[in-house]
Amino acid sequence: MKKVSVGLLGFGTVGTGVVRLLTQEKERLEARMGCSIELKKVLVRNKNRPRKVLIDSRILTTDASDVLDDPEIDIIIELIGGVDKAYRYILRALQNKKNVVTANKDLMASYGEELLLEARKSKKDLFYEASVAGGIPILRTLTDSLAADRIVKLIGIVNGTTNYILSQMSHEGLSYEKSLQSAQSLGFAEADPTSDVEGLDAARKMVILSHLAFSIPVRMDDVKITGITDVTREDIVYAQKLGYTVKLVGVSEVNNGAIDVRVEPTLLPNGHPLASVDNENNAIYVYGSTLGETMYYGPGAGEGPTAVSVLSDLLAVIRNMNLGVTGNHIFLPRREMHNREENSIESQFFVRLHMKDEPGSFSLLTDLFKEQRISLEKLYQEPIVGKDIAEISIITHTTNKILFESSFDVLRKMDVVLNAKYYRVERG
Amino acid sequence: MKKVSVGLLGFGTVGTGVVRLLTQEKERLEARMGCSIELKKVLVRNKNRPRKVLIDSRILTTDASDVLDDPEIDIIIELIGGVDKAYRYILRALQNKKNVVTANKDLMASYGEELLLEARKSKKDLFYEASVAGGIPILRTLTDSLAADRIVKLIGIVNGTTNYILSQMSHEGLSYEKSLQSAQSLGFAEADPTSDVEGLDAARKMVILSHLAFSIPVRMDDVKITGITDVTREDIVYAQKLGYTVKLVGVSEVNNGAIDVRVEPTLLPNGHPLASVDNENNAIYVYGSTLGETMYYGPGAGEGPTAVSVLSDLLAVIRNMNLGVTGNHIFLPRREMHNREENSIESQFFVRLHMKDEPGSFSLLTDLFKEQRISLEKLYQEPIVGKDIAEISIITHTTNKILFESSFDVLRKMDVVLNAKYYRVERG
């Protein structure tokens, strides 16, 4: 039987999962691929650290060149994370004519295009299914199965940490701080949660998804990002009263050749399939111009799910190697990047405000919206007991974003308005 | 530029969609594939019938051999439906060394294995993504993306007609008959709805899915099928009172190498992602032993969605032709078929019954379940006004199916029980 040799860079959680699957499913995978799959070298930081899976300690090394420059190794799996070192390793692997599988979203969001060009030049595969939405096979779906259709919009719940936090706030009535602590204690959030809660992680995934869905080379700078740190339990409660769920979603939408990519806390109508994607799960909702709406749902992270995605890429490389066609499935952006003009963007909005509960104040509010021709779809008002203040929640009809923002600015500065905030609303 | 020639068999709804997409997206598709795609012949029943898309009438023919035996045609798309004629045409196309794309689930459920063997012999592709769940790319996901994992269970809402009918009964409070009429008037149900409402259509799709997910050659005879014709509005109402939604689902599950495939009206907990799959939409929920739970959701039928799936197969064939690797992605079952023993199957059940509202009758019921060691998870009782009858709904804990059925049989025959029925319950 033919043999394929694999080198692994990094032996943390996902690396452990990959080794576990390769060992447990060896027989089935090899029968399916028609070749034996040998794990030849593993780059680690410490050779003596105890491991959760059985592994021949002789294949462990602390020297990257033992893996990258071994002429017998056909495929490199990069799981060390980070950007600079991973970039150098992958570049060297490709230049050494090795196929590469990576789960590194930070790297692919920043240097994806460059590395993909290098892969094409070397006629080798560079696959990265695990970099977005852990176990959900969304990248291959976009490049293969949905290729026949013209995708016009993507909505993604692509960060498990923030989705867990918002789910806890919604269902358990916890504050943001308590939910974050719960996420940290369960391992869903890191000690420094900045990259997740500020929306950066989700933005990187939207960059990768936009590239594949629209063939447009979006960069991190093109994404408008707002995290969840200012979302309060009250925002969620009043959104619920109007029939909406608050989620951190990434939206990427193309209109007349220009793209708008944003990550922000957004209200989804409760009936929307994305509204019931709870806890650490992820989902990507795709609008095709002919296909209509499809959704891909599953675990967004974790040893097992991510390892399955890494392995699915590994099997795809092996299949291409067997057929002698590596380097032919590299997908590079072909269209130019044009950011959509802010003043062409329309949306519904959710406004929450506290207002002095005195005669005439409510009509000041409705007059303002009337004057600006912003019509209201839903409105909820209740008194804040004992304070002569009214709590008001509004869902507007679809309106121009710039117009809305300038009206909101006027509203915020009114004497009778004590404080006000708004979120975007996604249509059902 | 290289040219690929396509022959189309059948020019109904889906055929029209395919021609429309090939025309509208010609430039984009050809740029992506690096070759021109020519529609060379179309088999129709009547050359003079008016068409909804512009087409050169000279390529229409009523003689199948004009398409099947044209040596210049590389790929045949079969969309005539039915079994016998489609079988002969596809066999002949494969023997004539043509690649084949079909949307024919009836054919693939009955003769799939045979035709796939022929394709492998001819070193040609035979793809059928559109045969299951219209626009959802589930077949390629199962064979490619999930190949690294061991799939243990599939649950599918794979029939849009019955899902539409049950959704209408749930949300609009309509009777089965009224919902069926509504489905028929909207074109979601045929004049003779038997194949849909009796569960046969769903069963065929479960056969195809089981084959790909488990590598087991399941046949229609192996599927236990119950349709939705006996589901009443009251069943749905009382299921809702206990927090459940009634759906026609197909379940395919492997345990110790033996498989159980069934299609039947089933209760899903409201929080289950499948419970909110409404109207004519479809979804497939996949349990991977390492990956965990993923779901694939979208339109189950219709001109556009089905055409996109047909075209995604067409693009896959063209890609394989360009690389010279057709016939290498044919997926044939490799494991033996063993039906799971009925007495090894466990489930929760929903029991609905009417009981004489007289002293002691309720304890007869609880005694029976206690004696049979079937414990109850939820129970709801209300009087039927003015009738001395109690309406009782029960959700059991997980129990052995054979044991449950024999207990139900005793219950049904009790003097105090006026009528009783049960459904399977899927866990959350």
mmCIF file of C-alpha atoms in Angstrom, chain A residues 122-347:
data_model
loop_
_atom_site.group_PDB
_atom_site.id
_atom_site.type_symbol
_atom_site.label_atom_id
_atom_site.label_comp_id
_atom_site.label_asym_id
_atom_site.label_seq_id
_atom_site.Cartn_x
_atom_site.Cartn_y
_atom_site.Cartn_z
ATOM 1 C CA SER A 122 4.208 25.276 -5.950
ATOM 2 C CA LYS A 123 1.243 23.276 -7.324
ATOM 3 C CA LYS A 124 0.421 22.221 -3.762
ATOM 4 C CA ASP A 125 -2.785 22.352 -1.731
ATOM 5 C CA LEU A 126 -3.315 24.829 1.103
ATOM 6 C CA PHE A 127 -6.573 24.079 2.909
ATOM 7 C CA TYR A 128 -7.977 25.786 6.024
ATOM 8 C CA GLU A 129 -11.502 24.471 6.689
ATOM 9 C CA ALA A 130 -10.935 24.453 10.470
ATOM 10 C CA SER A 131 -10.117 28.167 10.555
ATOM 11 C CA VAL A 132 -13.788 29.187 10.435
ATOM 12 C CA ALA A 133 -16.614 27.784 12.555
ATOM 13 C CA GLY A 134 -14.730 24.736 13.903
ATOM 14 C CA GLY A 135 -16.678 21.670 12.872
ATOM 15 C CA ILE A 136 -18.986 23.237 10.270
ATOM 16 C CA PRO A 137 -17.766 22.431 6.760
ATOM 17 C CA ILE A 138 -18.584 25.900 5.475
ATOM 18 C CA LEU A 139 -15.489 26.736 3.398
ATOM 19 C CA ARG A 140 -15.758 23.675 1.174
ATOM 20 C CA THR A 141 -19.515 24.281 0.868
ATOM 21 C CA LEU A 142 -18.873 27.824 -0.374
ATOM 22 C CA THR A 143 -16.165 26.886 -2.881
ATOM 23 C CA ASP A 144 -17.721 23.665 -4.181
ATOM 24 C CA SER A 145 -21.408 23.190 -3.535
ATOM 25 C CA LEU A 146 -22.573 26.785 -3.800
ATOM 26 C CA ALA A 147 -20.264 27.685 -6.706
ATOM 27 C CA ALA A 148 -23.125 27.426 -9.187
ATOM 28 C CA ASP A 149 -25.072 30.191 -7.486
ATOM 29 C CA ARG A 150 -24.307 33.869 -6.968
ATOM 30 C CA ILE A 151 -24.099 34.474 -3.223
ATOM 31 C CA VAL A 152 -25.428 37.898 -2.247
ATOM 32 C CA LYS A 153 -25.237 37.887 1.538
ATOM 33 C CA LEU A 154 -23.789 35.941 4.464
ATOM 34 C CA ILE A 155 -24.736 36.197 8.122
ATOM 35 C CA GLY A 156 -22.562 34.360 10.581
ATOM 36 C CA ILE A 157 -22.601 33.566 14.248
ATOM 37 C CA VAL A 158 -18.926 32.687 14.103
ATOM 38 C CA ASN A 159 -17.631 33.287 17.616
ATOM 39 C CA GLY A 160 -18.613 30.701 20.212
ATOM 40 C CA THR A 161 -17.409 32.700 23.213
ATOM 41 C CA THR A 162 -19.631 35.716 22.617
ATOM 42 C CA ASN A 163 -22.554 33.523 21.585
ATOM 43 C CA TYR A 164 -22.219 31.615 24.854
ATOM 44 C CA ILE A 165 -22.091 34.866 26.845
ATOM 45 C CA LEU A 166 -25.157 36.353 25.116
ATOM 46 C CA SER A 167 -27.064 33.043 25.469
ATOM 47 C CA GLN A 168 -26.376 33.004 29.211
ATOM 48 C CA MET A 169 -27.508 36.618 29.501
ATOM 49 C CA SER A 170 -30.705 35.780 27.561
ATOM 50 C CA HIS A 171 -31.684 32.475 29.110
ATOM 51 C CA GLU A 172 -30.214 32.595 32.609
ATOM 52 C CA GLY A 173 -30.668 36.307 33.220
ATOM 53 C CA LEU A 174 -26.984 36.782 34.034
ATOM 54 C CA SER A 175 -25.093 40.058 33.680
ATOM 55 C CA TYR A 176 -22.364 40.414 31.067
ATOM 56 C CA GLU A 177 -19.683 40.057 33.750
ATOM 57 C CA LYS A 178 -21.187 36.903 35.289
ATOM 58 C CA SER A 179 -21.663 35.335 31.856
ATOM 59 C CA LEU A 180 -18.072 36.063 30.922
ATOM 60 C CA GLN A 181 -16.899 34.453 34.165
ATOM 61 C CA SER A 182 -19.036 31.395 33.450
ATOM 62 C CA ALA A 183 -17.572 31.180 29.934
ATOM 63 C CA GLN A 184 -14.054 31.439 31.354
ATOM 64 C CA SER A 185 -14.639 28.759 33.963
ATOM 65 C CA LEU A 186 -15.952 26.370 31.270
ATOM 66 C CA GLY A 187 -13.022 27.086 28.966
ATOM 67 C CA PHE A 188 -15.194 28.854 26.358
ATOM 68 C CA ALA A 189 -13.387 32.159 26.986
ATOM 69 C CA GLU A 190 -9.725 32.892 27.549
ATOM 70 C CA ALA A 191 -8.266 34.708 30.553
ATOM 71 C CA ASP A 192 -7.851 37.733 28.268
ATOM 72 C CA PRO A 193 -11.082 37.635 26.272
ATOM 73 C CA THR A 194 -10.421 40.820 24.264
ATOM 74 C CA SER A 195 -10.134 39.280 20.828
ATOM 75 C CA ASP A 196 -13.480 37.496 21.276
ATOM 76 C CA VAL A 197 -15.597 40.079 23.103
ATOM 77 C CA GLU A 198 -14.362 42.988 20.982
ATOM 78 C CA GLY A 199 -15.408 41.143 17.823
ATOM 79 C CA LEU A 200 -11.927 40.763 16.297
ATOM 80 C CA ASP A 201 -12.064 36.979 16.117
ATOM 81 C CA ALA A 202 -15.461 37.093 14.375
ATOM 82 C CA ALA A 203 -14.158 39.767 11.994
ATOM 83 C CA ARG A 204 -11.228 37.555 10.925
ATOM 84 C CA LYS A 205 -13.656 34.773 10.107
ATOM 85 C CA MET A 206 -15.856 37.161 8.118
ATOM 86 C CA VAL A 207 -12.780 38.185 6.103
ATOM 87 C CA ILE A 208 -12.116 34.540 5.191
ATOM 88 C CA LEU A 209 -15.793 33.820 4.449
ATOM 89 C CA SER A 210 -16.202 36.967 2.317
ATOM 90 C CA HIS A 211 -13.190 36.030 0.268
ATOM 91 C CA LEU A 212 -14.644 32.620 -0.549
ATOM 92 C CA ALA A 213 -18.278 33.650 -0.953
ATOM 93 C CA PHE A 214 -17.754 36.729 -3.112
ATOM 94 C CA SER A 215 -14.266 36.281 -4.562
ATOM 95 C CA ILE A 216 -13.403 39.701 -3.127
ATOM 96 C CA PRO A 217 -10.107 40.285 -1.241
ATOM 97 C CA VAL A 218 -11.565 41.852 1.921
ATOM 98 C CA ARG A 219 -9.038 42.896 4.601
ATOM 99 C CA MET A 220 -9.472 43.361 8.350
ATOM 100 C CA ASP A 221 -9.394 47.160 7.883
ATOM 101 C CA ASP A 222 -12.485 46.905 5.713
ATOM 102 C CA VAL A 223 -14.590 45.377 8.502
ATOM 103 C CA LYS A 224 -16.612 47.650 10.789
ATOM 104 C CA ILE A 225 -16.377 46.041 14.210
ATOM 105 C CA THR A 226 -18.321 46.515 17.446
ATOM 106 C CA GLY A 227 -17.971 44.018 20.283
ATOM 107 C CA ILE A 228 -20.441 42.960 22.966
ATOM 108 C CA THR A 229 -18.921 44.677 26.006
ATOM 109 C CA ASP A 230 -21.624 47.350 26.064
ATOM 110 C CA VAL A 231 -24.558 44.966 25.686
ATOM 111 C CA THR A 232 -26.549 44.907 28.910
ATOM 112 C CA ARG A 233 -29.031 42.465 30.344
ATOM 113 C CA GLU A 234 -31.688 45.210 29.906
ATOM 114 C CA ASP A 235 -30.972 45.545 26.174
ATOM 115 C CA ILE A 236 -31.663 41.823 25.851
ATOM 116 C CA VAL A 237 -34.830 41.954 27.977
ATOM 117 C CA TYR A 238 -36.389 44.802 25.986
ATOM 118 C CA ALA A 239 -35.390 43.231 22.677
ATOM 119 C CA GLN A 240 -37.158 40.080 23.840
ATOM 120 C CA LYS A 241 -40.307 42.038 24.691
ATOM 121 C CA LEU A 242 -40.453 43.090 21.031
ATOM 122 C CA GLY A 243 -39.815 39.514 19.812
ATOM 123 C CA TYR A 244 -36.081 39.719 19.089
ATOM 124 C CA THR A 245 -32.884 37.975 20.198
ATOM 125 C CA VAL A 246 -29.529 39.766 20.513
ATOM 126 C CA LYS A 247 -26.591 38.004 18.825
ATOM 127 C CA LEU A 248 -23.102 39.053 17.806
ATOM 128 C CA VAL A 249 -23.335 38.499 14.060
ATOM 129 C CA GLY A 250 -21.044 39.144 11.160
ATOM 130 C CA VAL A 251 -22.803 40.346 8.019
ATOM 131 C CA SER A 252 -21.172 40.478 4.627
ATOM 132 C CA GLU A 253 -23.260 41.754 1.744
ATOM 133 C CA VAL A 254 -22.549 42.646 -1.862
ATOM 134 C CA ASN A 255 -24.569 45.196 -3.772
ATOM 135 C CA ASN A 256 -23.693 46.491 -7.230
ATOM 136 C CA GLY A 257 -20.178 45.111 -6.894
ATOM 137 C CA ALA A 258 -19.488 46.894 -3.588
ATOM 138 C CA ILE A 259 -19.200 45.071 -0.302
ATOM 139 C CA ASP A 260 -20.168 45.890 3.262
ATOM 140 C CA VAL A 261 -18.699 43.722 6.030
ATOM 141 C CA ARG A 262 -19.556 44.350 9.655
ATOM 142 C CA VAL A 263 -19.516 42.580 13.007
ATOM 143 C CA GLU A 264 -21.810 43.978 15.681
ATOM 144 C CA PRO A 265 -24.440 43.042 18.249
ATOM 145 C CA THR A 266 -27.609 42.718 16.195
ATOM 146 C CA LEU A 267 -31.263 41.922 16.837
ATOM 147 C CA LEU A 268 -32.661 38.871 15.049
ATOM 148 C CA PRO A 269 -36.412 38.159 14.945
ATOM 149 C CA ASN A 270 -37.093 35.128 17.191
ATOM 150 C CA GLY A 271 -38.396 33.111 14.247
ATOM 151 C CA HIS A 272 -35.112 33.469 12.340
ATOM 152 C CA PRO A 273 -33.199 30.170 12.275
ATOM 153 C CA LEU A 274 -30.100 31.981 13.578
ATOM 154 C CA ALA A 275 -31.979 33.207 16.673
ATOM 155 C CA SER A 276 -32.049 29.699 18.159
ATOM 156 C CA VAL A 277 -28.332 29.033 17.653
ATOM 157 C CA ASP A 278 -27.362 28.942 21.292
ATOM 158 C CA ASN A 279 -24.353 28.688 23.575
ATOM 159 C CA GLU A 280 -20.996 27.863 22.027
ATOM 160 C CA ASN A 281 -22.552 26.803 18.706
ATOM 161 C CA ASN A 282 -21.903 28.595 15.424
ATOM 162 C CA ALA A 283 -23.969 28.937 12.254
ATOM 163 C CA ILE A 284 -23.586 30.542 8.862
ATOM 164 C CA TYR A 285 -26.687 31.707 7.004
ATOM 165 C CA VAL A 286 -26.198 32.101 3.256
ATOM 166 C CA TYR A 287 -28.418 33.986 0.787
ATOM 167 C CA GLY A 288 -28.012 32.748 -2.781
ATOM 168 C CA SER A 289 -29.649 34.683 -5.582
ATOM 169 C CA THR A 290 -31.147 31.491 -7.044
ATOM 170 C CA LEU A 291 -30.819 28.998 -4.195
ATOM 171 C CA GLY A 292 -32.484 31.142 -1.570
ATOM 172 C CA GLU A 293 -31.586 30.743 2.087
ATOM 173 C CA THR A 294 -29.519 27.900 3.532
ATOM 174 C CA MET A 295 -27.943 27.517 6.965
ATOM 175 C CA TYR A 296 -25.003 25.502 8.255
ATOM 176 C CA TYR A 297 -24.998 24.858 12.003
ATOM 177 C CA GLY A 298 -22.662 23.137 14.443
ATOM 178 C CA PRO A 299 -20.002 23.359 17.121
ATOM 179 C CA GLY A 300 -17.728 26.347 16.578
ATOM 180 C CA ALA A 301 -14.677 25.076 18.376
ATOM 181 C CA GLY A 302 -13.316 22.317 20.579
ATOM 182 C CA GLU A 303 -10.835 19.495 20.180
ATOM 183 C CA GLY A 304 -13.123 17.057 18.360
ATOM 184 C CA PRO A 305 -14.926 19.351 15.889
ATOM 185 C CA THR A 306 -11.790 21.235 14.885
ATOM 186 C CA ALA A 307 -9.842 17.983 14.505
ATOM 187 C CA VAL A 308 -12.556 16.594 12.198
ATOM 188 C CA SER A 309 -12.261 19.670 9.965
ATOM 189 C CA VAL A 310 -8.457 19.426 9.904
ATOM 190 C CA LEU A 311 -8.739 15.765 8.996
ATOM 191 C CA SER A 312 -11.295 16.425 6.256
ATOM 192 C CA ASP A 313 -8.732 18.771 4.693
ATOM 193 C CA LEU A 314 -6.034 16.122 5.121
ATOM 194 C CA LEU A 315 -8.207 13.569 3.313
ATOM 195 C CA ALA A 316 -8.899 16.079 0.524
ATOM 196 C CA VAL A 317 -5.151 16.606 0.064
ATOM 197 C CA ILE A 318 -4.492 12.862 0.017
ATOM 198 C CA ARG A 319 -7.261 12.361 -2.563
ATOM 199 C CA ASN A 320 -5.684 15.068 -4.734
ATOM 200 C CA MET A 321 -2.225 13.554 -4.255
ATOM 201 C CA ASN A 322 -3.520 10.129 -5.317
ATOM 202 C CA LEU A 323 -4.995 11.672 -8.449
ATOM 203 C CA GLY A 324 -1.943 13.853 -9.076
ATOM 204 C CA VAL A 325 -3.983 17.052 -8.980
ATOM 205 C CA THR A 326 -2.781 19.028 -5.938
ATOM 206 C CA GLY A 327 -2.686 22.800 -6.342
ATOM 207 C CA ASN A 328 -5.763 22.805 -8.583
ATOM 208 C CA HIS A 329 -8.297 23.600 -5.886
ATOM 209 C CA ILE A 330 -6.694 26.784 -4.643
ATOM 210 C CA PHE A 331 -9.314 29.503 -4.564
ATOM 211 C CA LEU A 332 -8.032 33.048 -5.038
ATOM 212 C CA PRO A 333 -10.109 36.234 -5.129
ATOM 213 C CA ARG A 334 -10.800 37.442 -8.662
ATOM 214 C CA ARG A 335 -12.889 40.574 -8.163
ATOM 215 C CA GLU A 336 -11.807 44.009 -7.068
ATOM 216 C CA MET A 337 -12.468 45.306 -3.593
ATOM 217 C CA HIS A 338 -14.900 48.220 -3.331
ATOM 218 C CA ASN A 339 -16.297 49.209 0.020
ATOM 219 C CA ARG A 340 -19.950 50.015 -0.137
ATOM 220 C CA GLU A 341 -20.808 53.694 0.409
ATOM 221 C CA GLU A 342 -22.200 54.122 3.913
ATOM 222 C CA ASN A 343 -25.058 56.231 2.564
ATOM 223 C CA SER A 344 -26.289 53.382 0.361
ATOM 224 C CA ILE A 345 -26.829 51.095 3.347
ATOM 225 C CA GLU A 346 -30.353 50.528 4.653
ATOM 226 C CA SER A 347 -31.461 48.649 7.729
#
